[in-house]
Amino acid sequence: MRERLRTLSKDNAEDVGRHLVMAGRLLDFDPETAYKHAQIAAQRAGRVDVVREAAALTAYATGRYAEALRELRTVRRLNGSNEHLPLMADCERGLGRPERALDVAREDGAKALTPEAKVELEIVVAGARMDLGEGEAALVHLGRLTPVDEAQRLRIVGARAEVLRSLGRAEEAAALEAEIPEVEEPTDPFRDDVILYDTAELWVDDDVDDDPEDASEERGDALEQGVPWPHDLDVEDAPADEDSAPLSDGGDEEDK
């Protein structure tokens, strides 16, 4: 990340980096605040792929699937990577479009995913099959997967239990769920020493896409969900990352 942020001015890179650190620290404990930190970073460094990635992941964690999908598409345009195809497919599921989730899984880029990411994508595919009322096919699909570690195996077990429940096989689902250890409520390991970097300094709810290439499709995605679509901006119209200025005094100060 530090390397990616070198395209920014020194002061802006430091400021953006602080917000990214806070987004990462808070994601599991306070995803809404993590989302705000990522949004601030994106407003200051919208052309940096890791910044838009943070915006995507925090949007996904807070259930903003249309926004997360737009950001993930932007990340792919910026760095050419297909690593987030599983998340993109799951966003389509979250938007109630399982057919599109299956289309994402069929993209050529899926063939180059890591073994772990391929399994994650196939878990999403099984979920999309279930959404389409093809529960038996989803169950067979999950049974063919080879997890790369114990955590992934448990996710597959959980997915199988969900499918079984949808098929009315509650006892089998309960038996599988018994294999899954109870998840403890996550606690913030930084709660005693973290310095909260203020999110109030620059909070403007304004989505801007860097590239108009997918604007028509993405506008349709948002409108389907009743999400207001912001005015279109070409990348040339967006404020330069290096020259982005804080919208309030004291933006560089840290408040406990």
Short mmCIF file of C-alpha atoms in Angstrom, two decimals:
data_model
loop_
_atom_site.label_atom_id
_atom_site.label_comp_id
_atom_site.label_asym_id
_atom_site.label_seq_id
_atom_site.Cartn_x
_atom_site.Cartn_y
_atom_site.Cartn_z
CA MET A 1 0.00 0.00 0.00
CA ARG A 2 2.79 2.39 0.87
CA GLU A 3 4.27 1.84 -2.58
CA ARG A 4 0.91 2.54 -4.26
CA LEU A 5 0.44 5.73 -2.25
CA ARG A 6 3.73 7.16 -3.52
CA THR A 7 1.83 8.55 -6.49
CA LEU A 8 0.34 11.08 -4.04
CA SER A 9 1.96 14.06 -2.36
CA LYS A 10 3.71 13.14 0.88
CA ASP A 11 1.17 14.81 3.15
CA ASN A 12 -1.81 13.40 1.30
CA ALA A 13 -0.28 9.91 1.23
CA GLU A 14 0.22 10.01 4.99
CA ASP A 15 -3.32 11.22 5.57
CA VAL A 16 -4.84 8.60 3.25
CA GLY A 17 -2.69 5.90 4.85
CA ARG A 18 -4.05 6.73 8.30
CA HIS A 19 -7.62 6.34 7.08
CA LEU A 20 -6.77 3.01 5.43
CA VAL A 21 -5.24 1.77 8.68
CA MET A 22 -8.38 2.73 10.58
CA ALA A 23 -10.62 1.09 7.97
CA GLY A 24 -8.67 -2.14 8.33
CA ARG A 25 -8.66 -2.05 12.12
CA LEU A 26 -12.36 -1.33 12.44
CA LEU A 27 -13.76 -3.51 9.66
CA ASP A 28 -14.67 -6.47 11.91
CA PHE A 29 -15.86 -4.39 14.87
CA ASP A 30 -17.42 -1.23 13.49
CA PRO A 31 -17.90 -1.65 9.73
CA GLU A 32 -19.88 1.58 9.37
CA THR A 33 -17.02 3.68 10.73
CA ALA A 34 -14.56 1.62 8.67
CA TYR A 35 -16.67 2.48 5.62
CA LYS A 36 -16.47 6.20 6.41
CA HIS A 37 -12.69 6.05 6.74
CA ALA A 38 -12.44 4.29 3.38
CA GLN A 39 -14.72 6.87 1.79
CA ILE A 40 -12.50 9.69 2.99
CA ALA A 41 -9.46 7.91 1.60
CA ALA A 42 -11.22 7.41 -1.74
CA GLN A 43 -12.14 11.09 -1.93
CA ARG A 44 -8.48 12.00 -1.48
CA ALA A 45 -6.92 9.25 -3.61
CA GLY A 46 -9.59 7.94 -5.95
CA ARG A 47 -7.13 6.85 -8.62
CA VAL A 48 -5.18 4.49 -6.34
CA ASP A 49 -6.30 0.88 -6.65
CA VAL A 50 -5.73 -0.15 -3.03
CA VAL A 51 -7.78 2.82 -1.86
CA ARG A 52 -10.71 1.91 -4.09
CA GLU A 53 -10.29 -1.69 -2.91
CA ALA A 54 -10.75 -0.54 0.69
CA ALA A 55 -13.85 1.38 -0.36
CA ALA A 56 -15.19 -1.76 -2.03
CA LEU A 57 -14.51 -4.10 0.89
CA THR A 58 -16.05 -1.78 3.46
CA ALA A 59 -19.09 -1.17 1.26
CA TYR A 60 -19.50 -4.95 0.93
CA ALA A 61 -19.16 -5.41 4.70
CA THR A 62 -21.97 -2.91 5.30
CA GLY A 63 -24.32 -4.43 2.72
CA ARG A 64 -23.91 -1.69 0.11
CA TYR A 65 -23.70 -4.23 -2.69
CA ALA A 66 -24.34 -1.93 -5.66
CA GLU A 67 -21.65 0.44 -4.45
CA ALA A 68 -19.24 -2.40 -3.66
CA LEU A 69 -19.73 -3.82 -7.14
CA ARG A 70 -19.00 -0.46 -8.77
CA GLU A 71 -15.85 -0.08 -6.71
CA LEU A 72 -14.68 -3.63 -7.47
CA ARG A 73 -15.12 -3.00 -11.18
CA THR A 74 -13.07 0.16 -10.82
CA VAL A 75 -10.33 -1.72 -8.96
CA ARG A 76 -10.16 -4.24 -11.80
CA ARG A 77 -9.87 -1.45 -14.36
CA LEU A 78 -7.08 0.15 -12.36
CA ASN A 79 -4.91 -2.92 -11.75
CA GLY A 80 -6.19 -5.58 -14.16
CA SER A 81 -6.61 -8.17 -11.41
CA ASN A 82 -9.47 -10.65 -11.24
CA GLU A 83 -8.85 -11.61 -7.61
CA HIS A 84 -12.14 -10.12 -6.43
CA LEU A 85 -14.39 -12.08 -8.80
CA PRO A 86 -15.85 -14.08 -5.86
CA LEU A 87 -16.90 -10.85 -4.16
CA MET A 88 -18.27 -9.42 -7.39
CA ALA A 89 -20.37 -12.53 -7.89
CA ASP A 90 -21.60 -12.37 -4.30
CA CYS A 91 -22.54 -8.70 -4.76
CA GLU A 92 -24.72 -9.79 -7.67
CA ARG A 93 -26.39 -12.29 -5.35
CA GLY A 94 -26.85 -9.57 -2.76
CA LEU A 95 -28.58 -7.46 -5.40
CA GLY A 96 -30.98 -10.33 -6.15
CA ARG A 97 -29.38 -11.25 -9.48
CA PRO A 98 -28.17 -14.87 -9.21
CA GLU A 99 -28.02 -15.24 -13.00
CA ARG A 100 -25.45 -12.46 -13.17
CA ALA A 101 -23.49 -14.11 -10.36
CA LEU A 102 -23.23 -17.21 -12.54
CA ASP A 103 -22.10 -15.07 -15.47
CA VAL A 104 -19.30 -13.59 -13.35
CA ALA A 105 -18.18 -17.09 -12.38
CA ARG A 106 -17.92 -18.03 -16.07
CA GLU A 107 -15.60 -15.16 -16.96
CA ASP A 108 -12.21 -16.11 -18.35
CA GLY A 109 -10.48 -14.42 -15.43
CA ALA A 110 -11.88 -17.04 -13.05
CA LYS A 111 -9.50 -19.63 -14.51
CA ALA A 112 -6.48 -17.70 -13.19
CA LEU A 113 -7.71 -17.42 -9.60
CA THR A 114 -5.78 -18.99 -6.74
CA PRO A 115 -7.09 -22.36 -5.49
CA GLU A 116 -8.59 -20.68 -2.44
CA ALA A 117 -10.34 -18.01 -4.51
CA LYS A 118 -11.67 -20.62 -6.94
CA VAL A 119 -13.33 -22.48 -4.07
CA GLU A 120 -14.77 -19.23 -2.70
CA LEU A 121 -16.21 -18.48 -6.13
CA GLU A 122 -17.75 -21.95 -6.34
CA ILE A 123 -19.38 -21.43 -2.93
CA VAL A 124 -21.01 -18.31 -4.36
CA VAL A 125 -22.08 -20.31 -7.44
CA ALA A 126 -23.79 -22.85 -5.19
CA GLY A 127 -25.58 -20.02 -3.41
CA ALA A 128 -26.74 -18.62 -6.74
CA ARG A 129 -28.08 -22.06 -7.68
CA MET A 130 -30.01 -22.13 -4.43
CA ASP A 131 -31.38 -18.64 -5.13
CA LEU A 132 -32.65 -19.95 -8.47
CA GLY A 133 -34.47 -22.80 -6.76
CA GLU A 134 -31.91 -25.40 -7.79
CA GLY A 135 -31.14 -26.64 -4.29
CA GLU A 136 -30.20 -30.18 -5.25
CA ALA A 137 -27.75 -28.91 -7.86
CA ALA A 138 -26.26 -26.55 -5.27
CA LEU A 139 -25.81 -29.43 -2.84
CA VAL A 140 -24.02 -31.56 -5.44
CA HIS A 141 -21.86 -28.60 -6.39
CA LEU A 142 -20.74 -28.02 -2.80
CA GLY A 143 -19.98 -31.71 -2.36
CA ARG A 144 -17.40 -31.53 -5.14
CA LEU A 145 -15.33 -28.76 -3.59
CA THR A 146 -11.94 -29.33 -1.99
CA PRO A 147 -11.22 -26.71 0.68
CA VAL A 148 -7.70 -25.38 1.09
CA ASP A 149 -7.88 -25.09 4.88
CA GLU A 150 -10.12 -25.75 7.87
CA ALA A 151 -11.72 -22.32 7.80
CA GLN A 152 -12.81 -22.81 4.22
CA ARG A 153 -14.06 -26.32 4.99
CA LEU A 154 -16.31 -24.87 7.69
CA ARG A 155 -17.66 -22.28 5.25
CA ILE A 156 -18.57 -25.09 2.88
CA VAL A 157 -20.24 -26.99 5.72
CA GLY A 158 -22.23 -23.88 6.59
CA ALA A 159 -23.24 -23.40 2.96
CA ARG A 160 -24.37 -27.03 2.72
CA ALA A 161 -26.44 -26.63 5.88
CA GLU A 162 -28.11 -23.56 4.42
CA VAL A 163 -29.00 -25.44 1.23
CA LEU A 164 -30.34 -28.41 3.19
CA ARG A 165 -32.58 -26.09 5.19
CA SER A 166 -33.90 -24.54 2.00
CA LEU A 167 -34.79 -28.06 0.85
CA GLY A 168 -36.70 -28.75 4.05
CA ARG A 169 -34.07 -31.17 5.41
CA ALA A 170 -33.76 -29.47 8.77
CA GLU A 171 -32.36 -32.44 10.71
CA GLU A 172 -29.49 -32.93 8.26
CA ALA A 173 -28.82 -29.20 8.34
CA ALA A 174 -28.71 -29.21 12.15
CA ALA A 175 -26.28 -32.14 12.14
CA LEU A 176 -23.91 -30.21 9.88
CA GLU A 177 -24.26 -27.02 11.89
CA ALA A 178 -23.21 -28.96 14.97
CA GLU A 179 -19.79 -29.38 13.34
CA ILE A 180 -19.29 -25.64 13.22
CA PRO A 181 -17.77 -24.18 16.40
CA GLU A 182 -19.63 -21.29 17.91
CA VAL A 183 -18.18 -18.03 16.69
CA GLU A 184 -17.23 -15.65 19.46
CA GLU A 185 -18.23 -12.04 19.13
CA PRO A 186 -15.12 -10.24 17.85
CA THR A 187 -13.56 -7.77 20.24
CA ASP A 188 -11.44 -4.85 19.18
CA PRO A 189 -7.81 -5.63 20.12
CA PHE A 190 -6.98 -1.93 19.74
CA ARG A 191 -9.74 -0.60 21.99
CA ASP A 192 -7.31 0.34 24.79
CA ASP A 193 -4.65 2.03 22.69
CA VAL A 194 -6.09 3.02 19.33
CA ILE A 195 -6.04 6.67 18.33
CA LEU A 196 -9.24 7.35 16.41
CA TYR A 197 -8.54 9.33 13.28
CA ASP A 198 -11.52 11.64 12.91
CA THR A 199 -14.06 10.71 10.24
CA ALA A 200 -16.00 13.96 10.63
CA GLU A 201 -13.32 16.02 8.92
CA LEU A 202 -14.32 15.09 5.39
CA TRP A 203 -17.58 13.19 5.16
CA VAL A 204 -19.46 13.80 1.93
CA ASP A 205 -21.79 11.11 0.61
CA ASP A 206 -20.83 11.40 -3.05
CA ASP A 207 -20.08 8.38 -5.25
CA VAL A 208 -17.89 9.15 -8.25
CA ASP A 209 -16.71 6.52 -10.71
CA ASP A 210 -13.31 7.10 -12.30
CA ASP A 211 -14.25 5.58 -15.64
CA PRO A 212 -17.54 6.04 -17.54
CA GLU A 213 -17.06 2.73 -19.37
CA ASP A 214 -19.64 0.87 -17.28
CA ALA A 215 -21.73 3.91 -16.35
CA SER A 216 -24.88 2.82 -18.16
CA GLU A 217 -24.93 -0.67 -16.66
CA GLU A 218 -24.03 0.56 -13.18
CA ARG A 219 -26.67 3.30 -13.27
CA GLY A 220 -29.20 0.63 -14.16
CA ASP A 221 -27.94 -1.53 -11.29
CA ALA A 222 -28.44 1.32 -8.84
CA LEU A 223 -31.84 2.34 -10.16
CA GLU A 224 -33.08 -1.25 -9.93
CA GLN A 225 -32.38 -1.07 -6.22
CA GLY A 226 -33.90 2.39 -5.81
CA VAL A 227 -30.48 3.91 -5.12
CA PRO A 228 -30.12 7.53 -6.30
CA TRP A 229 -27.42 7.79 -8.96
CA PRO A 230 -25.01 10.75 -8.63
CA HIS A 231 -24.17 12.97 -11.57
CA ASP A 232 -21.64 11.41 -13.94
CA LEU A 233 -18.04 12.58 -13.74
CA ASP A 234 -15.28 11.65 -16.15
CA VAL A 235 -11.91 11.03 -14.58
CA GLU A 236 -10.66 14.33 -16.05
CA ASP A 237 -13.35 16.17 -14.08
CA ALA A 238 -12.46 14.55 -10.76
CA PRO A 239 -10.25 16.51 -8.37
CA ALA A 240 -6.60 15.51 -8.54
CA ASP A 241 -5.62 13.21 -5.68
CA GLU A 242 -2.41 15.05 -4.92
CA ASP A 243 -4.18 18.38 -4.60
CA SER A 244 -7.15 17.20 -2.57
CA ALA A 245 -7.58 19.53 0.38
CA PRO A 246 -9.25 18.78 3.72
CA LEU A 247 -12.67 20.35 4.10
CA SER A 248 -12.12 21.39 7.69
CA ASP A 249 -9.32 22.74 9.79
CA GLY A 250 -7.31 20.35 11.87
CA GLY A 251 -7.77 17.45 9.46
CA ASP A 252 -4.26 16.19 10.14
CA GLU A 253 -4.63 16.10 13.90
CA GLU A 254 -5.30 12.91 15.80
CA ASP A 255 -8.06 12.83 18.41
CA LYS A 256 -8.18 10.17 21.06
#
